[in-house]
Short mmCIF file of C-alpha atoms in Angstrom, two decimals:
data_model
loop_
_atom_site.label_atom_id
_atom_site.label_comp_id
_atom_site.label_asym_id
_atom_site.label_seq_id
_atom_site.Cartn_x
_atom_site.Cartn_y
_atom_site.Cartn_z
CA MET W 1 2.08 -74.25 3.87
CA ASN W 2 5.46 -75.52 4.96
CA LYS W 3 8.38 -73.40 5.93
CA ASN W 4 10.13 -73.44 2.60
CA GLU W 5 7.00 -72.11 0.87
CA LEU W 6 6.78 -69.43 3.50
CA LYS W 7 10.34 -68.31 2.93
CA GLN W 8 9.77 -68.06 -0.78
CA LYS W 9 6.53 -65.93 -0.58
CA PRO W 10 7.39 -62.35 -1.59
CA VAL W 11 7.04 -59.85 1.25
CA ASP W 12 5.45 -56.51 0.52
CA LYS W 13 7.72 -53.67 1.64
CA LYS W 14 6.58 -50.33 2.70
CA PRO W 15 7.75 -47.94 -0.22
CA VAL W 16 10.48 -45.60 0.90
CA ASP W 17 9.60 -41.90 0.37
CA LYS W 18 11.87 -40.35 -2.18
CA SER W 19 12.18 -36.92 -3.75
CA PRO W 20 10.70 -36.62 -7.23
CA GLU W 21 12.85 -38.35 -9.79
CA THR W 22 14.40 -35.89 -12.35
CA ASN W 23 15.75 -36.86 -15.71
CA PHE W 24 19.14 -35.73 -16.43
CA LEU W 25 18.56 -32.85 -18.90
CA GLN W 26 21.29 -30.39 -19.94
CA VAL W 27 20.52 -26.75 -19.87
CA SER W 28 21.57 -24.73 -22.97
CA PRO W 29 25.06 -23.18 -22.08
CA GLU W 30 24.21 -20.40 -24.51
CA GLY W 31 21.14 -19.47 -22.45
CA LEU W 32 23.22 -19.58 -19.30
CA LYS W 33 25.95 -17.24 -20.64
CA PHE W 34 26.69 -14.11 -18.65
CA ASN W 35 29.28 -11.47 -18.74
CA PHE W 36 30.18 -10.47 -15.09
CA LYS W 37 33.04 -8.27 -16.20
CA ALA W 38 30.52 -6.05 -18.24
CA GLU W 39 27.69 -6.14 -15.57
CA MET W 40 29.81 -5.76 -12.42
CA LYS W 41 31.67 -2.67 -11.36
CA PRO W 42 35.49 -3.14 -11.54
CA LYS W 43 37.17 -4.04 -8.38
CA GLU W 44 38.38 -0.79 -6.71
CA LYS W 45 38.85 -1.59 -3.02
CA ILE W 46 40.34 -4.76 -1.47
CA TRP W 47 36.83 -5.84 -0.07
CA ASP W 48 35.01 -5.56 -3.57
CA LEU W 49 34.03 -8.55 -5.40
CA ASN W 50 36.37 -9.49 -8.19
CA PRO W 51 34.33 -9.89 -11.51
CA ASP W 52 37.18 -12.04 -13.06
CA LEU W 53 36.90 -14.58 -10.12
CA VAL W 54 32.97 -14.53 -10.31
CA GLN W 55 33.22 -15.31 -14.04
CA THR W 56 35.70 -18.14 -13.49
CA ALA W 57 33.44 -19.75 -10.90
CA TYR W 58 30.25 -19.26 -12.87
CA ASP W 59 31.66 -20.87 -15.95
CA LYS W 60 32.76 -23.85 -14.03
CA ILE W 61 29.44 -24.23 -12.40
CA VAL W 62 27.57 -24.28 -15.79
CA VAL W 63 30.03 -27.04 -17.06
CA MET W 64 29.61 -29.12 -13.96
CA TRP W 65 25.81 -28.81 -14.06
CA ASN W 66 25.69 -30.11 -17.69
CA LYS W 67 28.50 -32.76 -17.19
CA ASP W 68 26.72 -35.79 -15.49
CA GLN W 69 24.30 -36.42 -12.59
CA LYS W 70 27.22 -36.83 -10.05
CA SER W 71 28.52 -33.43 -10.79
CA ARG W 72 25.15 -31.87 -10.84
CA ASN W 73 24.40 -33.46 -7.43
CA PHE W 74 27.62 -31.83 -6.19
CA ILE W 75 26.49 -28.30 -7.31
CA LYS W 76 23.08 -29.01 -5.81
CA HIS W 77 24.78 -29.91 -2.49
CA LEU W 78 26.65 -26.60 -2.54
CA ILE W 79 23.58 -24.48 -3.38
CA ALA W 80 21.66 -26.16 -0.63
CA GLY W 81 24.41 -25.75 1.91
CA PHE W 82 25.61 -22.20 1.08
CA LEU W 83 22.52 -20.32 -0.05
CA PRO W 84 21.15 -17.98 1.11
CA TYR W 85 24.62 -16.48 1.83
CA GLU W 86 25.39 -15.54 5.44
CA PRO W 87 28.38 -13.15 5.69
CA MET W 88 28.94 -14.40 9.34
CA TYR W 89 30.27 -17.63 7.87
CA ARG W 90 33.26 -15.91 6.29
CA MET W 91 36.38 -17.26 7.82
CA LEU W 92 38.35 -15.16 10.24
CA ASN W 93 41.53 -17.17 9.82
CA ALA W 94 42.24 -20.10 7.43
CA GLY W 95 44.53 -21.85 10.00
CA PRO W 96 47.54 -23.91 9.42
CA ASP W 97 45.99 -26.39 6.95
CA PRO W 98 45.51 -25.09 3.46
CA LEU W 99 41.77 -24.68 2.28
CA PHE W 100 40.65 -24.51 -1.24
CA CYS W 101 37.49 -23.41 -2.93
CA ALA W 102 35.39 -26.45 -4.01
CA ILE W 103 34.70 -24.89 -7.48
CA THR W 104 37.64 -22.75 -8.53
CA ASN W 105 40.31 -24.72 -6.48
CA LEU W 106 41.90 -21.56 -5.53
CA LYS W 107 43.49 -21.24 -2.14
CA LEU W 108 41.47 -19.48 0.55
CA THR W 109 42.30 -16.96 3.33
CA GLY W 110 40.42 -15.28 6.18
CA VAL W 111 39.30 -11.81 6.75
CA GLY W 112 41.77 -11.51 9.72
CA GLU W 113 44.78 -12.54 7.66
CA ILE W 114 43.88 -10.05 4.90
CA ALA W 115 43.37 -7.27 7.56
CA LYS W 116 46.77 -8.06 9.12
CA HIS W 117 48.74 -7.80 5.81
CA TYR W 118 46.97 -4.78 4.43
CA GLY W 119 47.06 -3.11 7.76
CA GLU W 120 50.80 -3.25 7.77
CA LEU W 121 50.83 -1.95 4.25
CA GLY W 122 48.57 0.82 5.09
CA VAL W 123 50.97 2.23 7.52
CA GLN W 124 53.77 2.36 5.04
CA ARG W 125 51.33 4.01 2.52
CA MET W 126 50.43 6.55 5.15
CA PHE W 127 54.12 7.54 5.56
CA SER W 128 54.27 8.13 1.75
CA SER W 129 51.13 10.24 1.64
CA ALA W 130 52.32 12.31 4.67
CA HIS W 131 55.54 13.04 2.98
CA ALA W 132 53.76 14.22 -0.30
CA MET W 133 51.34 16.41 1.86
CA VAL W 134 54.37 17.98 3.40
CA ILE W 135 56.00 18.91 0.09
CA GLU W 136 52.69 20.33 -1.24
CA SER W 137 52.11 22.33 1.88
CA GLU W 138 55.49 23.84 1.70
CA ASN W 139 55.10 24.62 -2.08
CA ARG W 140 58.52 23.38 -2.96
CA GLU W 141 60.21 20.56 -4.91
CA GLU W 142 61.59 17.51 -3.37
CA THR W 143 65.39 17.39 -2.64
CA GLU W 144 67.55 14.65 -4.01
CA GLU W 145 67.70 13.05 -0.63
CA GLU W 146 63.91 13.18 -0.32
CA LYS W 147 63.42 11.68 -3.75
CA ALA W 148 65.67 8.78 -2.81
CA ALA W 149 63.96 8.19 0.45
CA ASN W 150 60.55 8.29 -1.35
CA LEU W 151 61.74 5.85 -3.99
CA ALA W 152 62.98 3.51 -1.22
CA GLN W 153 59.56 3.76 0.47
CA GLN W 154 57.69 2.84 -2.71
CA GLU W 155 60.10 -0.17 -3.40
CA LYS W 156 59.43 -1.22 0.26
CA ILE W 157 55.60 -1.13 -0.38
CA ALA W 158 55.98 -2.96 -3.65
CA GLY W 159 58.10 -5.54 -1.85
CA MET W 160 55.50 -6.01 0.79
CA ILE W 161 52.81 -6.57 -1.79
CA LYS W 162 54.76 -9.13 -3.67
CA ALA W 163 55.63 -11.01 -0.45
CA MET W 164 51.87 -11.30 0.35
CA PRO W 165 50.39 -14.78 -0.29
CA ARG W 166 48.43 -14.74 -3.53
CA GLU W 167 45.11 -15.57 -1.74
CA VAL W 168 45.67 -12.34 0.37
CA GLN W 169 46.66 -10.26 -2.66
CA ASN W 170 43.52 -11.42 -4.46
CA VAL W 171 41.37 -11.23 -1.32
CA GLN W 172 40.14 -14.83 -1.80
CA ILE W 173 37.92 -15.07 1.47
CA GLY W 174 36.75 -18.56 2.49
CA VAL W 175 33.25 -19.17 3.51
CA SER W 176 32.11 -22.33 5.58
CA SER W 177 28.78 -23.89 5.95
CA ASP W 178 27.10 -25.87 8.81
CA SER W 179 25.64 -28.09 6.04
CA SER W 180 28.90 -28.96 4.24
CA THR W 181 32.51 -29.99 4.77
CA LYS W 182 33.48 -27.96 1.64
CA TYR W 183 34.55 -24.36 1.43
CA LEU W 184 33.76 -21.67 -1.16
CA MET W 185 35.20 -18.30 -1.86
CA VAL W 186 32.71 -15.34 -1.69
CA GLU W 187 32.86 -14.89 -5.53
CA THR W 188 31.87 -18.50 -6.03
CA ILE W 189 28.77 -17.89 -3.77
CA GLN W 190 27.91 -14.96 -5.93
CA ALA W 191 28.15 -17.10 -8.99
CA LEU W 192 25.95 -19.74 -7.40
CA LEU W 193 23.34 -17.30 -6.51
CA HIS W 194 23.29 -15.89 -10.15
CA PHE W 195 23.18 -19.44 -11.52
CA SER W 196 20.26 -20.71 -9.31
CA THR W 197 18.27 -17.42 -10.00
CA THR W 198 18.71 -17.81 -13.77
CA LEU W 199 17.52 -21.52 -13.64
CA LEU W 200 14.46 -20.35 -11.62
CA MET W 201 13.64 -17.74 -14.28
CA PHE W 202 13.83 -20.66 -16.81
CA GLY W 203 11.19 -22.36 -14.84
CA ASP W 204 13.44 -25.21 -13.92
CA ASP W 205 11.58 -27.63 -11.59
CA GLU W 206 14.66 -29.20 -10.33
CA MET W 207 16.13 -26.02 -9.04
CA SER W 208 12.79 -24.86 -7.83
CA PHE W 209 12.46 -28.20 -5.72
CA LEU W 210 16.11 -27.91 -4.48
CA LEU W 211 15.76 -24.28 -3.14
CA LYS W 212 12.25 -24.89 -1.57
CA LYS W 213 13.67 -28.04 0.10
CA SER W 214 16.68 -26.02 1.43
CA GLN W 215 14.39 -23.10 2.64
CA ILE W 216 12.18 -25.61 4.55
CA ASN W 217 15.33 -27.25 6.20
CA LYS W 218 16.82 -23.88 7.17
CA THR W 219 13.51 -22.57 8.65
CA GLN W 220 13.23 -25.50 11.00
CA GLN W 221 16.88 -25.59 12.21
CA ASN W 222 16.26 -24.13 15.61
CA ARG W 223 12.79 -25.82 16.11
CA GLU W 224 12.41 -28.55 18.68
CA ASN W 225 9.85 -30.56 16.69
CA LYS W 226 11.52 -30.93 13.36
CA ILE W 227 9.87 -32.77 10.44
CA THR W 228 11.63 -35.63 8.97
CA PRO W 229 13.70 -35.55 5.64
CA SER W 230 10.86 -37.54 4.06
CA GLU W 231 8.26 -35.02 5.06
CA VAL W 232 10.59 -32.21 3.81
CA ASN W 233 10.68 -33.83 0.53
CA LYS W 234 6.88 -34.24 0.46
CA VAL W 235 6.27 -30.54 1.22
CA ALA W 236 8.91 -29.29 -1.20
CA ALA W 237 7.47 -31.67 -3.91
CA ALA W 238 3.91 -30.50 -3.30
CA VAL W 239 4.73 -26.79 -3.55
CA THR W 240 6.92 -27.36 -6.60
CA PHE W 241 5.07 -30.18 -8.50
CA GLY W 242 1.54 -29.99 -7.05
CA LEU W 243 -0.35 -32.19 -4.74
CA LYS W 244 -0.43 -35.05 -7.38
CA SER W 245 3.28 -35.59 -6.62
CA ASN W 246 2.62 -36.87 -3.05
CA VAL W 247 -0.51 -39.14 -3.42
CA SER W 248 -1.46 -42.14 -5.49
CA GLU W 249 -3.31 -41.87 -8.66
CA LYS W 250 -6.41 -43.45 -7.09
CA THR W 251 -6.28 -40.99 -4.19
CA TYR W 252 -5.83 -38.07 -6.56
CA SER W 253 -8.68 -38.99 -8.70
CA ALA W 254 -10.94 -39.25 -5.62
CA LEU W 255 -9.86 -35.72 -4.57
CA GLU W 256 -10.57 -34.40 -7.99
CA LYS W 257 -14.08 -35.89 -8.09
CA LEU W 258 -14.69 -34.52 -4.52
CA LYS W 259 -13.51 -31.10 -5.75
CA MET W 260 -15.90 -31.15 -8.75
CA GLN W 261 -18.87 -32.29 -6.47
CA LEU W 262 -18.11 -29.29 -4.17
CA GLU W 263 -17.99 -26.88 -7.15
CA GLU W 264 -21.25 -28.25 -8.53
CA GLU W 265 -23.00 -27.79 -5.00
CA LYS W 266 -21.77 -24.24 -5.03
CA GLU W 267 -23.52 -23.59 -8.36
#
């Protein structure tokens, strides 16, 4: 065999381990519909979740999941990176550069910034409450001077609220992740949680594989002897799709035959 023939001879390459291939199948939008406004209690305190924002995020997630493979992969990336939700990853301060939620595209803020603005507002409201308590305890009506002063105080409070950044007014708290360069708002994470849970209830293998893979990765974050991404895929696939997903047809048949022999010997 000469050198030219040697060069032309095909070389057997070791197959690269991949996660199980999934066909792009849309999920019925009707089956995924959910009314957060009806199911969640209305926002009463500043730290409560806003049902309107959860609904906005959820509806966009459903559209992106069904749009194309690229959009679906992006949603899968966010689910793997941000679930399960860790409150410790809420931002304290957003910093000088504007940050936006990767799903709703709303500007984000931090817990510290919200506390600062509402803390100043709380002092002004305290003055108004104290004034009302004095009038009530003295069992008398306000004087014209007191009414004017109280009205000025209320206008000051309204002005402070109006001057707040919109992301502070709406308490759009940003959340980061060690596994992503993106940011989400707390309401978006709530929407992702509901979405992934719903698909699991539908028996969606793609979502089941994704969450199991994410769980395996998170459980070994602090381990010294981590398994490789290829091995993570194999374990997640075995749990989700069964042993057959990780072995050749020939090996699987041999295992099935051995299993039958063992069962016959037991009998």
